[in-house]
PDB file of C-alpha atoms in Angstrom:
ATOM      1  CA  MET A   1      -5.496  -6.216  26.789  1.00 87.00           C
ATOM      2  CA  LEU A   2      -2.808  -5.099  24.297  1.00 90.00           C
ATOM      3  CA  TYR A   3      -4.141  -7.592  21.741  1.00 92.00           C
ATOM      4  CA  ALA A   4      -7.729  -6.323  22.194  1.00 94.00           C
ATOM      5  CA  LEU A   5      -6.645  -2.677  21.829  1.00 96.00           C
ATOM      6  CA  THR A   6      -4.592  -3.491  18.720  1.00 96.00           C
ATOM      7  CA  LYS A   7      -7.586  -5.346  17.268  1.00 95.00           C
ATOM      8  CA  ALA A   8      -9.917  -2.407  17.978  1.00 97.00           C
ATOM      9  CA  GLY A   9      -7.482   0.012  16.325  1.00 97.00           C
ATOM     10  CA  HIS A  10      -7.140  -2.314  13.333  1.00 97.00           C
ATOM     11  CA  ILE A  11     -10.931  -2.491  12.842  1.00 97.00           C
ATOM     12  CA  VAL A  12     -11.391   1.297  13.152  1.00 98.00           C
ATOM     13  CA  SER A  13      -8.561   1.913  10.659  1.00 98.00           C
ATOM     14  CA  MET A  14      -9.982  -0.660   8.239  1.00 97.00           C
ATOM     15  CA  VAL A  15     -13.449   0.921   8.329  1.00 97.00           C
ATOM     16  CA  LEU A  16     -11.971   4.392   7.648  1.00 97.00           C
ATOM     17  CA  TRP A  17      -9.767   3.018   4.854  1.00 97.00           C
ATOM     18  CA  LEU A  18     -12.453   1.037   3.019  1.00 96.00           C
ATOM     19  CA  GLY A  19     -15.118   3.704   3.645  1.00 96.00           C
ATOM     20  CA  GLY A  20     -12.832   6.403   2.229  1.00 96.00           C
ATOM     21  CA  MET A  21     -12.034   4.255  -0.804  1.00 95.00           C
ATOM     22  CA  LEU A  22     -15.699   3.540  -1.571  1.00 94.00           C
ATOM     23  CA  ALA A  23     -16.646   7.205  -1.244  1.00 94.00           C
ATOM     24  CA  ALA A  24     -13.693   8.320  -3.403  1.00 93.00           C
ATOM     25  CA  ALA A  25     -14.564   5.785  -6.124  1.00 92.00           C
ATOM     26  CA  LEU A  26     -18.132   7.110  -6.166  1.00 91.00           C
ATOM     27  CA  ALA A  27     -16.840  10.705  -6.318  1.00 90.00           C
ATOM     28  CA  LEU A  28     -14.730   9.824  -9.375  1.00 89.00           C
ATOM     29  CA  LEU A  29     -17.915   8.778 -11.191  1.00 87.00           C
ATOM     30  CA  ARG A  30     -19.071  12.413 -11.049  1.00 82.00           C
ATOM     31  CA  ASP A  31     -17.522  15.372 -12.869  1.00 73.00           C
ATOM     32  CA  ASP A  32     -17.581  17.824  -9.972  1.00 81.00           C
ATOM     33  CA  ARG A  33     -14.148  19.408  -9.498  1.00 84.00           C
ATOM     34  CA  GLU A  34     -14.894  20.727  -5.985  1.00 87.00           C
ATOM     35  CA  THR A  35     -16.031  17.268  -4.823  1.00 88.00           C
ATOM     36  CA  LEU A  36     -12.859  15.724  -6.258  1.00 89.00           C
ATOM     37  CA  ARG A  37     -10.692  18.286  -4.439  1.00 91.00           C
ATOM     38  CA  LEU A  38     -12.523  17.556  -1.189  1.00 93.00           C
ATOM     39  CA  PHE A  39     -11.995  13.803  -1.601  1.00 94.00           C
ATOM     40  CA  LYS A  40      -8.358  14.304  -2.577  1.00 93.00           C
ATOM     41  CA  ARG A  41      -7.772  16.124   0.739  1.00 94.00           C
ATOM     42  CA  TRP A  42      -9.735  13.420   2.621  1.00 96.00           C
ATOM     43  CA  ASP A  43      -7.679  10.713   0.902  1.00 96.00           C
ATOM     44  CA  GLN A  44      -4.397  12.407   1.873  1.00 94.00           C
ATOM     45  CA  GLY A  45      -5.462  13.229   5.440  1.00 96.00           C
ATOM     46  CA  VAL A  46      -7.566  10.220   6.452  1.00 97.00           C
ATOM     47  CA  THR A  47      -7.873   7.338   3.980  1.00 97.00           C
ATOM     48  CA  THR A  48      -4.173   6.859   3.209  1.00 97.00           C
ATOM     49  CA  PRO A  49      -3.028   7.139   6.870  1.00 97.00           C
ATOM     50  CA  ALA A  50      -5.848   4.697   7.761  1.00 97.00           C
ATOM     51  CA  MET A  51      -4.476   2.239   5.178  1.00 97.00           C
ATOM     52  CA  PHE A  52      -0.970   2.423   6.685  1.00 96.00           C
ATOM     53  CA  SER A  53      -2.437   2.075  10.182  1.00 97.00           C
ATOM     54  CA  THR A  54      -4.468  -0.974   9.077  1.00 97.00           C
ATOM     55  CA  TRP A  55      -1.303  -2.629   7.719  1.00 96.00           C
ATOM     56  CA  VAL A  56       0.821  -1.895  10.794  1.00 96.00           C
ATOM     57  CA  LEU A  57      -1.819  -2.918  13.352  1.00 96.00           C
ATOM     58  CA  GLY A  58      -2.710  -6.007  11.291  1.00 95.00           C
ATOM     59  CA  ALA A  59       0.943  -7.097  11.234  1.00 92.00           C
ATOM     60  CA  ALA A  60       1.154  -6.458  14.999  1.00 92.00           C
ATOM     61  CA  LEU A  61      -1.943  -8.644  15.525  1.00 93.00           C
ATOM     62  CA  ALA A  62      -0.469 -11.435  13.387  1.00 91.00           C
ATOM     63  CA  VAL A  63       2.807 -11.329  15.347  1.00 88.00           C
ATOM     64  CA  GLN A  64       1.018 -11.269  18.731  1.00 89.00           C
ATOM     65  CA  GLY A  65      -1.351 -14.073  17.752  1.00 89.00           C
ATOM     66  CA  GLY A  66       1.329 -16.148  16.031  1.00 86.00           C
ATOM     67  CA  TRP A  67      -0.826 -16.205  12.861  1.00 86.00           C
ATOM     68  CA  PHE A  68       1.962 -15.765  10.288  1.00 85.00           C
ATOM     69  CA  GLY A  69       2.168 -18.961   8.231  1.00 86.00           C
ATOM     70  CA  ALA A  70      -1.534 -19.821   8.645  1.00 90.00           C
ATOM     71  CA  GLY A  71      -3.225 -20.487   5.285  1.00 91.00           C
ATOM     72  CA  TRP A  72      -6.193 -18.210   5.885  1.00 93.00           C
ATOM     73  CA  LEU A  73      -3.868 -15.298   6.734  1.00 94.00           C
ATOM     74  CA  SER A  74      -1.826 -15.842   3.558  1.00 93.00           C
ATOM     75  CA  VAL A  75      -5.036 -15.635   1.481  1.00 95.00           C
ATOM     76  CA  LYS A  76      -6.115 -12.565   3.450  1.00 95.00           C
ATOM     77  CA  LEU A  77      -2.752 -10.860   2.820  1.00 94.00           C
ATOM     78  CA  ALA A  78      -3.102 -11.509  -0.931  1.00 95.00           C
ATOM     79  CA  ILE A  79      -6.544  -9.830  -0.860  1.00 96.00           C
ATOM     80  CA  VAL A  80      -5.088  -6.907   1.132  1.00 96.00           C
ATOM     81  CA  VAL A  81      -2.438  -6.447  -1.585  1.00 95.00           C
ATOM     82  CA  VAL A  82      -5.188  -6.307  -4.256  1.00 95.00           C
ATOM     83  CA  ILE A  83      -7.272  -3.811  -2.240  1.00 96.00           C
ATOM     84  CA  SER A  84      -4.156  -1.701  -1.600  1.00 96.00           C
ATOM     85  CA  ALA A  85      -3.420  -1.630  -5.343  1.00 94.00           C
ATOM     86  CA  VAL A  86      -7.028  -0.547  -5.997  1.00 94.00           C
ATOM     87  CA  HIS A  87      -6.550   2.243  -3.456  1.00 96.00           C
ATOM     88  CA  GLY A  88      -3.344   3.279  -5.242  1.00 94.00           C
ATOM     89  CA  ILE A  89      -5.309   3.527  -8.505  1.00 93.00           C
ATOM     90  CA  ILE A  90      -8.133   5.546  -6.910  1.00 93.00           C
ATOM     91  CA  SER A  91      -5.728   7.846  -5.067  1.00 94.00           C
ATOM     92  CA  GLY A  92      -3.726   8.522  -8.251  1.00 92.00           C
ATOM     93  CA  ARG A  93      -6.903   9.242 -10.252  1.00 90.00           C
ATOM     94  CA  LEU A  94      -8.088  11.636  -7.540  1.00 91.00           C
ATOM     95  CA  ARG A  95      -4.781  13.521  -7.584  1.00 89.00           C
ATOM     96  CA  SER A  96      -4.682  13.881 -11.369  1.00 87.00           C
ATOM     97  CA  SER A  97      -8.408  14.673 -11.765  1.00 85.00           C
ATOM     98  CA  ALA A  98      -8.561  17.229  -8.957  1.00 81.00           C
ATOM     99  CA  ASP A  99      -5.473  19.098 -10.172  1.00 75.00           C
ATOM    100  CA  ALA A 100      -6.037  18.966 -13.936  1.00 68.00           C
ATOM    101  CA  GLY A 101      -6.590  22.327 -15.634  1.00 54.00           C
ATOM    102  CA  ARG A 102      -9.282  20.894 -17.890  1.00 51.00           C
ATOM    103  CA  LYS A 103     -12.819  19.998 -16.868  1.00 49.00           C
ATOM    104  CA  ALA A 104     -12.936  16.709 -15.020  1.00 52.00           C
ATOM    105  CA  ALA A 105     -14.679  13.847 -16.807  1.00 58.00           C
ATOM    106  CA  PRO A 106     -16.542  11.032 -15.042  1.00 62.00           C
ATOM    107  CA  ASP A 107     -14.015   8.245 -14.471  1.00 69.00           C
ATOM    108  CA  ARG A 108     -15.965   5.139 -15.415  1.00 70.00           C
ATOM    109  CA  ALA A 109     -12.994   2.905 -14.621  1.00 72.00           C
ATOM    110  CA  ALA A 110     -13.520   3.840 -10.958  1.00 75.00           C
ATOM    111  CA  GLY A 111     -16.859   2.020 -11.086  1.00 79.00           C
ATOM    112  CA  ILE A 112     -15.041  -1.261 -11.774  1.00 84.00           C
ATOM    113  CA  THR A 113     -13.157  -0.913  -8.491  1.00 87.00           C
ATOM    114  CA  LEU A 114     -16.375  -0.884  -6.414  1.00 90.00           C
ATOM    115  CA  PRO A 115     -17.245  -4.613  -6.760  1.00 91.00           C
ATOM    116  CA  VAL A 116     -13.555  -5.513  -6.241  1.00 91.00           C
ATOM    117  CA  MET A 117     -13.531  -3.634  -2.922  1.00 93.00           C
ATOM    118  CA  ILE A 118     -16.840  -5.074  -1.736  1.00 94.00           C
ATOM    119  CA  ALA A 119     -15.902  -8.653  -2.687  1.00 95.00           C
ATOM    120  CA  GLY A 120     -12.463  -8.245  -1.065  1.00 95.00           C
ATOM    121  CA  LEU A 121     -13.994  -6.907   2.141  1.00 95.00           C
ATOM    122  CA  ALA A 122     -16.518  -9.773   2.294  1.00 96.00           C
ATOM    123  CA  LEU A 123     -13.806 -12.403   1.731  1.00 96.00           C
ATOM    124  CA  ILE A 124     -11.525 -10.879   4.374  1.00 95.00           C
ATOM    125  CA  VAL A 125     -14.277 -10.798   7.001  1.00 95.00           C
ATOM    126  CA  LEU A 126     -15.205 -14.419   6.199  1.00 95.00           C
ATOM    127  CA  LEU A 127     -11.563 -15.541   6.501  1.00 95.00           C
ATOM    128  CA  VAL A 128     -11.008 -13.717   9.789  1.00 93.00           C
ATOM    129  CA  VAL A 129     -14.247 -14.947  11.373  1.00 93.00           C
ATOM    130  CA  LEU A 130     -14.017 -18.582  10.192  1.00 92.00           C
ATOM    131  CA  LYS A 131     -10.192 -18.959  10.204  1.00 90.00           C
ATOM    132  CA  PRO A 132     -10.501 -22.044   7.978  1.00 89.00           C
ATOM    133  CA  SER A 133      -7.766 -24.671   8.252  1.00 83.00           C
ATOM    134  CA  TRP A 134      -6.600 -26.346   5.032  1.00 69.00           C
ATOM    135  CA  SER A 135      -4.067 -28.703   6.616  1.00 58.00           C
TER     136      SER A 135
ATOM    137  CA  MET B   1       5.141  16.731  -6.349  1.00 59.00           C
ATOM    138  CA  PRO B   2       4.251  13.576  -8.338  1.00 62.00           C
ATOM    139  CA  GLY B   3       6.498  10.650  -7.560  1.00 77.00           C
ATOM    140  CA  ARG B   4       8.126  12.129  -4.432  1.00 85.00           C
ATOM    141  CA  ALA B   5       6.576   9.496  -2.159  1.00 90.00           C
ATOM    142  CA  VAL B   6       7.678   6.627  -4.371  1.00 92.00           C
ATOM    143  CA  ARG B   7      11.271   7.960  -4.361  1.00 94.00           C
ATOM    144  CA  LEU B   8      11.355   8.234  -0.568  1.00 94.00           C
ATOM    145  CA  LEU B   9       9.826   4.767  -0.190  1.00 95.00           C
ATOM    146  CA  ALA B  10      12.388   3.310  -2.643  1.00 95.00           C
ATOM    147  CA  ILE B  11      15.146   4.434  -0.251  1.00 95.00           C
ATOM    148  CA  ALA B  12      13.261   3.179   2.832  1.00 96.00           C
ATOM    149  CA  GLU B  13      12.594  -0.186   1.157  1.00 95.00           C
ATOM    150  CA  ALA B  14      16.264  -0.554   0.195  1.00 95.00           C
ATOM    151  CA  LEU B  15      17.410   0.245   3.755  1.00 96.00           C
ATOM    152  CA  THR B  16      15.014  -2.224   5.413  1.00 95.00           C
ATOM    153  CA  LEU B  17      15.984  -4.984   2.937  1.00 96.00           C
ATOM    154  CA  LEU B  18      19.716  -4.443   3.599  1.00 95.00           C
ATOM    155  CA  THR B  19      19.110  -4.349   7.367  1.00 94.00           C
ATOM    156  CA  LEU B  20      17.150  -7.588   7.126  1.00 94.00           C
ATOM    157  CA  ILE B  21      19.744  -9.392   4.967  1.00 94.00           C
ATOM    158  CA  PHE B  22      22.985  -8.137   6.531  1.00 93.00           C
ATOM    159  CA  ILE B  23      21.982  -7.679  10.190  1.00 93.00           C
ATOM    160  CA  ALA B  24      18.812  -9.572  11.127  1.00 92.00           C
ATOM    161  CA  VAL B  25      19.487 -12.818   9.228  1.00 92.00           C
ATOM    162  CA  PRO B  26      23.084 -13.201  10.560  1.00 91.00           C
ATOM    163  CA  LEU B  27      21.821 -12.375  14.067  1.00 91.00           C
ATOM    164  CA  LYS B  28      19.263 -15.184  13.731  1.00 89.00           C
ATOM    165  CA  HIS B  29      21.517 -17.846  12.224  1.00 90.00           C
ATOM    166  CA  ILE B  30      24.861 -16.994  13.862  1.00 90.00           C
ATOM    167  CA  GLY B  31      23.790 -15.276  17.067  1.00 86.00           C
ATOM    168  CA  GLY B  32      20.640 -17.332  17.644  1.00 87.00           C
ATOM    169  CA  ILE B  33      18.557 -14.138  18.105  1.00 87.00           C
ATOM    170  CA  ARG B  34      15.282 -15.041  16.375  1.00 86.00           C
ATOM    171  CA  GLN B  35      13.586 -11.783  17.402  1.00 86.00           C
ATOM    172  CA  ALA B  36      15.718  -9.870  14.872  1.00 87.00           C
ATOM    173  CA  THR B  37      13.911 -11.402  11.877  1.00 88.00           C
ATOM    174  CA  THR B  38      10.574 -11.588  13.723  1.00 85.00           C
ATOM    175  CA  VAL B  39      10.632  -7.786  14.019  1.00 87.00           C
ATOM    176  CA  LEU B  40      12.462  -6.754  10.849  1.00 90.00           C
ATOM    177  CA  GLY B  41      10.659  -9.223   8.557  1.00 90.00           C
ATOM    178  CA  PRO B  42       7.242  -7.565   8.933  1.00 89.00           C
ATOM    179  CA  VAL B  43       8.858  -4.087   8.929  1.00 92.00           C
ATOM    180  CA  HIS B  44      10.455  -4.793   5.547  1.00 94.00           C
ATOM    181  CA  GLY B  45       7.251  -6.438   4.275  1.00 92.00           C
ATOM    182  CA  LEU B  46       5.204  -3.355   5.151  1.00 94.00           C
ATOM    183  CA  THR B  47       7.788  -0.999   3.607  1.00 95.00           C
ATOM    184  CA  PHE B  48       7.860  -3.090   0.413  1.00 95.00           C
ATOM    185  CA  LEU B  49       4.049  -3.022   0.280  1.00 95.00           C
ATOM    186  CA  ALA B  50       4.041   0.763   0.791  1.00 96.00           C
ATOM    187  CA  PHE B  51       6.588   1.156  -2.046  1.00 96.00           C
ATOM    188  CA  CYS B  52       4.456  -0.978  -4.407  1.00 95.00           C
ATOM    189  CA  TRP B  53       1.371   1.045  -3.439  1.00 95.00           C
ATOM    190  CA  ALA B  54       3.190   4.341  -4.152  1.00 95.00           C
ATOM    191  CA  ALA B  55       4.401   2.995  -7.518  1.00 95.00           C
ATOM    192  CA  VAL B  56       0.826   2.030  -8.505  1.00 94.00           C
ATOM    193  CA  ARG B  57      -0.425   5.471  -7.412  1.00 94.00           C
ATOM    194  CA  ALA B  58       2.308   7.222  -9.440  1.00 93.00           C
ATOM    195  CA  TRP B  59       1.240   5.174 -12.494  1.00 93.00           C
ATOM    196  CA  SER B  60      -2.445   5.940 -11.933  1.00 91.00           C
ATOM    197  CA  GLU B  61      -1.576   9.624 -11.555  1.00 89.00           C
ATOM    198  CA  GLY B  62       0.232   9.551 -14.899  1.00 88.00           C
ATOM    199  CA  ALA B  63       3.723  10.199 -13.510  1.00 89.00           C
ATOM    200  CA  ILE B  64       5.170   6.885 -14.780  1.00 91.00           C
ATOM    201  CA  GLU B  65       4.222   4.161 -17.278  1.00 91.00           C
ATOM    202  CA  ARG B  66       2.809   0.726 -16.418  1.00 91.00           C
ATOM    203  CA  ARG B  67       6.041  -1.002 -17.466  1.00 93.00           C
ATOM    204  CA  ASP B  68       7.923   1.319 -15.104  1.00 93.00           C
ATOM    205  CA  VAL B  69       5.916  -0.145 -12.192  1.00 94.00           C
ATOM    206  CA  VAL B  70       7.049  -3.663 -13.162  1.00 94.00           C
ATOM    207  CA  ARG B  71      10.664  -2.464 -13.439  1.00 94.00           C
ATOM    208  CA  LEU B  72      10.507  -0.763 -10.034  1.00 94.00           C
ATOM    209  CA  VAL B  73       8.988  -3.799  -8.271  1.00 94.00           C
ATOM    210  CA  ILE B  74      11.612  -6.154  -9.771  1.00 95.00           C
ATOM    211  CA  GLY B  75      14.367  -3.733  -8.738  1.00 93.00           C
ATOM    212  CA  ALA B  76      13.000  -3.521  -5.215  1.00 93.00           C
ATOM    213  CA  CYS B  77      13.415  -7.293  -4.805  1.00 93.00           C
ATOM    214  CA  LEU B  78      17.194  -6.991  -5.263  1.00 92.00           C
ATOM    215  CA  PRO B  79      19.632  -5.804  -2.585  1.00 91.00           C
ATOM    216  CA  PHE B  80      20.703  -2.195  -3.357  1.00 91.00           C
ATOM    217  CA  GLY B  81      18.045  -2.176  -6.123  1.00 91.00           C
ATOM    218  CA  GLY B  82      16.058   0.437  -4.208  1.00 91.00           C
ATOM    219  CA  PHE B  83      18.924   2.944  -4.544  1.00 94.00           C
ATOM    220  CA  VAL B  84      19.078   2.281  -8.295  1.00 94.00           C
ATOM    221  CA  ASN B  85      15.278   2.719  -8.420  1.00 93.00           C
ATOM    222  CA  GLU B  86      15.493   6.080  -6.628  1.00 93.00           C
ATOM    223  CA  ARG B  87      18.175   7.434  -9.010  1.00 93.00           C
ATOM    224  CA  TRP B  88      16.214   6.165 -12.021  1.00 92.00           C
ATOM    225  CA  LEU B  89      12.991   7.740 -10.708  1.00 92.00           C
ATOM    226  CA  ARG B  90      14.758  11.059 -10.137  1.00 91.00           C
ATOM    227  CA  ARG B  91      15.870  11.115 -13.797  1.00 89.00           C
ATOM    228  CA  ARG B  92      12.525   9.780 -15.080  1.00 86.00           C
ATOM    229  CA  LEU B  93      10.540  12.425 -13.213  1.00 84.00           C
ATOM    230  CA  GLY B  94      12.996  15.198 -14.036  1.00 79.00           C
ATOM    231  CA  GLN B  95      13.700  15.932 -10.383  1.00 64.00           C
ATOM    232  CA  ALA B  96      17.521  15.781 -10.579  1.00 54.00           C
TER     233      ALA B  96
END
């Protein structure tokens, strides 16, 4: 029961985290200051806490399931590190763009992060569902 | 305040690393209490990840340079390096 609840919490957190990241990256492609401020608040209040929650509940799942050391989990953790770094980049851009005194410019670099997030999400889901064994 | 989170996480990362090295590892190898590293290992891993995330965000925000991120991550891998990182960040960000 505890494992199932942890898993449910992990999935909800992951959806909020990745959904918030995708929306924020799209917002950065526009030059609307009010939209950027809204997404900055959403990132601080929802997306970033969801990322921390995803990490903590994911680690709890790995400990409960005895998954640490499994090859598929090691690959998944590497992808999580990349996605977390992408979130750090998006979050930093949101903070600087929303607060800057000058007019915000469309952040085309944010567009590059979209395929990285989508590919990372697809790979993670594949790894978790298939749990491939390389031994 | 730009960089405040990365400073706080530098201290937290340093504390969890020292707790892992000087308390949990001896408890495992001398006391035979394996749970100490089973619990503190992931706790330190998550804190280290959070510190790296905050460093990347501070760089993306323009508070620090890209090479500063590399310096901070290398420092965080060393015992007591997190305290050095925090003092360096305080000077770098002009928050002394």
